[in-house]
Amino acid sequence: MKLVISIGGSILLSELSAENFRKYAKVLKELSTDHQLVVVVGGGKIARDYISVSRELGANETMSDLIGIEVTRLNARLLISSLGEIAYPEPLKDYTEIPRVLSMEKVAVMGGIAPGQTTDAVAAIAAEYINADLLVNATSVDGVYTSDPRVDRSAKKIERMSAEDLVRVVMKSEMKAGARAVIDPLAAKIIERSKIRTIVIDGRNPENLKKIFGDHGGTEIVG
Ligand code: UTP
């Protein structure tokens, strides 16, 4: 199967440590024995720290996004290092490079691509472009909620939802460099237009990535 896995920086970089990267690399290596993998890496707190300093210095949103992209690519390089031989050695900067890398039987690792979006959108576009069988969004919550569970105690987890409903839920989120929503609105629109089979799972425990074909406990988005 062709899998695109988006690993939020908030989980991969919950702390900047070799051990954390090793844990995710181990599971990704296992998945890569049976599947073609594209892994998209987020920016995490480090990206947000850079973005807040760039804003303080007067940078506009595009400039701040470009700084965020650089950080996601640095993180992608660390994941590449932890994957070793099985990964293509450079973070991809263009979707059109993905098929060539997969045909070399290497794991393709990407960070950000363009201002005005997050790595969720990169993962959705990559999945659309290669006709992926499954898009996995591994994040710091255990699924899509009716509203943000970090601020709203009455928020309820949705186990199964349509892409149209996903768009409705995430359109409420703000669009700024470093913004945090469970899935960014552009990603949701891409998922909707191409009916990409998508799951949102709790990625805080890397072992959950092994459950993507079974009882993963997250949210299933169906066409
Ligand atoms: P992400 O928001 O994707 O990082 O990128 P993240 O840490 O995974 O987010 P969580 O884990 O969901 O919280 C960090 C920042 O980089 C810029 C944006 O400013 C984004 O907020 N970025 C990233 C882009 O401008 N374009 C991209 O394609 C990717």
XYZ file of N, CA, C and O in Angstrom, residues 16 43-60 63-72 74-75 177-178:
132
model
N 13.416 17.623 22.087
C 14.392 17.387 21.024
C 15.401 16.367 21.531
O 16.318 16.706 22.278
N 6.788 21.039 12.565
C 7.786 21.952 13.134
C 7.873 21.931 14.646
O 8.943 22.141 15.219
N 6.736 21.707 15.298
C 6.735 21.637 16.759
C 7.019 22.967 17.432
O 6.967 24.035 16.817
N 7.344 22.876 18.721
C 7.567 24.081 19.533
C 8.722 24.902 18.976
O 8.700 26.137 19.015
N 9.717 24.197 18.436
C 10.894 24.922 17.929
C 10.475 25.876 16.809
O 10.887 27.034 16.773
N 9.607 25.379 15.911
C 9.128 26.242 14.825
C 8.343 27.416 15.399
O 8.516 28.559 14.976
N 7.480 27.114 16.374
C 6.676 28.206 16.949
C 7.558 29.240 17.650
O 7.286 30.441 17.581
N 8.631 28.777 18.329
C 9.552 29.732 18.974
C 10.215 30.627 17.928
O 10.305 31.841 18.095
N 10.677 30.019 16.846
C 11.297 30.816 15.772
C 10.296 31.818 15.205
O 10.621 32.976 14.951
N 9.052 31.329 14.995
C 8.030 32.198 14.400
C 7.711 33.370 15.326
O 7.580 34.508 14.877
N 7.658 33.103 16.641
C 7.309 34.230 17.525
C 8.437 35.249 17.560
O 8.187 36.459 17.609
N 9.688 34.786 17.482
C 10.796 35.757 17.447
C 10.768 36.526 16.126
O 10.943 37.750 16.097
N 10.482 35.833 15.016
C 10.485 36.534 13.725
C 9.388 37.606 13.702
O 9.589 38.706 13.205
N 8.220 37.264 14.304
C 7.129 38.272 14.379
C 7.553 39.477 15.214
O 7.315 40.625 14.834
N 8.194 39.181 16.359
C 8.651 40.284 17.224
C 9.609 41.196 16.482
O 9.681 42.392 16.721
N 10.354 40.598 15.545
C 11.320 41.389 14.777
C 10.662 42.091 13.587
O 11.333 42.724 12.790
N 9.346 41.896 13.454
C 8.628 42.618 12.407
C 8.390 41.833 11.135
O 7.904 42.401 10.148
N 8.719 40.542 11.143
C 8.508 39.747 9.919
C 7.009 39.598 9.656
O 6.215 39.500 10.588
N 6.623 39.571 8.389
C 5.207 39.355 8.068
C 4.893 37.858 8.090
O 5.768 37.031 8.351
N 6.922 35.608 5.677
C 8.309 35.429 6.145
C 8.351 34.466 7.323
O 9.238 33.614 7.427
N 7.369 34.585 8.205
C 7.320 33.703 9.375
C 7.050 32.256 8.950
O 7.639 31.314 9.487
N 6.164 32.088 7.959
C 5.906 30.739 7.435
C 7.190 30.143 6.848
O 7.478 28.953 7.036
N 7.946 30.972 6.119
C 9.185 30.469 5.496
C 10.170 30.007 6.571
O 10.881 29.011 6.391
N 10.180 30.717 7.692
C 11.036 30.296 8.809
C 10.533 28.957 9.352
O 11.311 28.032 9.617
N 9.202 28.837 9.485
C 8.617 27.571 9.946
C 8.997 26.424 9.024
O 9.352 25.323 9.472
N 8.958 26.678 7.712
C 9.295 25.639 6.726
C 10.740 25.163 6.920
O 11.031 23.964 6.892
N 11.637 26.129 7.141
C 13.050 25.749 7.347
C 13.178 24.815 8.549
O 13.930 23.852 8.533
N 12.422 25.120 9.612
C 12.509 24.283 10.820
C 11.956 22.877 10.531
O 12.543 21.876 10.943
N 10.832 22.818 9.808
C 10.279 21.475 9.499
C 11.300 20.662 8.690
O 11.408 19.454 8.868
N 14.573 20.958 8.848
C 15.628 20.512 9.786
C 15.159 19.266 10.519
O 15.907 18.288 10.665
N 13.898 19.296 10.970
C 13.351 18.130 11.665
C 13.304 16.919 10.733
O 13.570 15.789 11.152
N 0.832 31.860 10.753
C 2.054 31.073 10.929
C 2.045 30.497 12.340
O 1.722 31.199 13.303
N 2.350 29.211 12.456
C 2.430 28.573 13.769
C 1.083 28.225 14.393
O 1.025 27.734 15.510
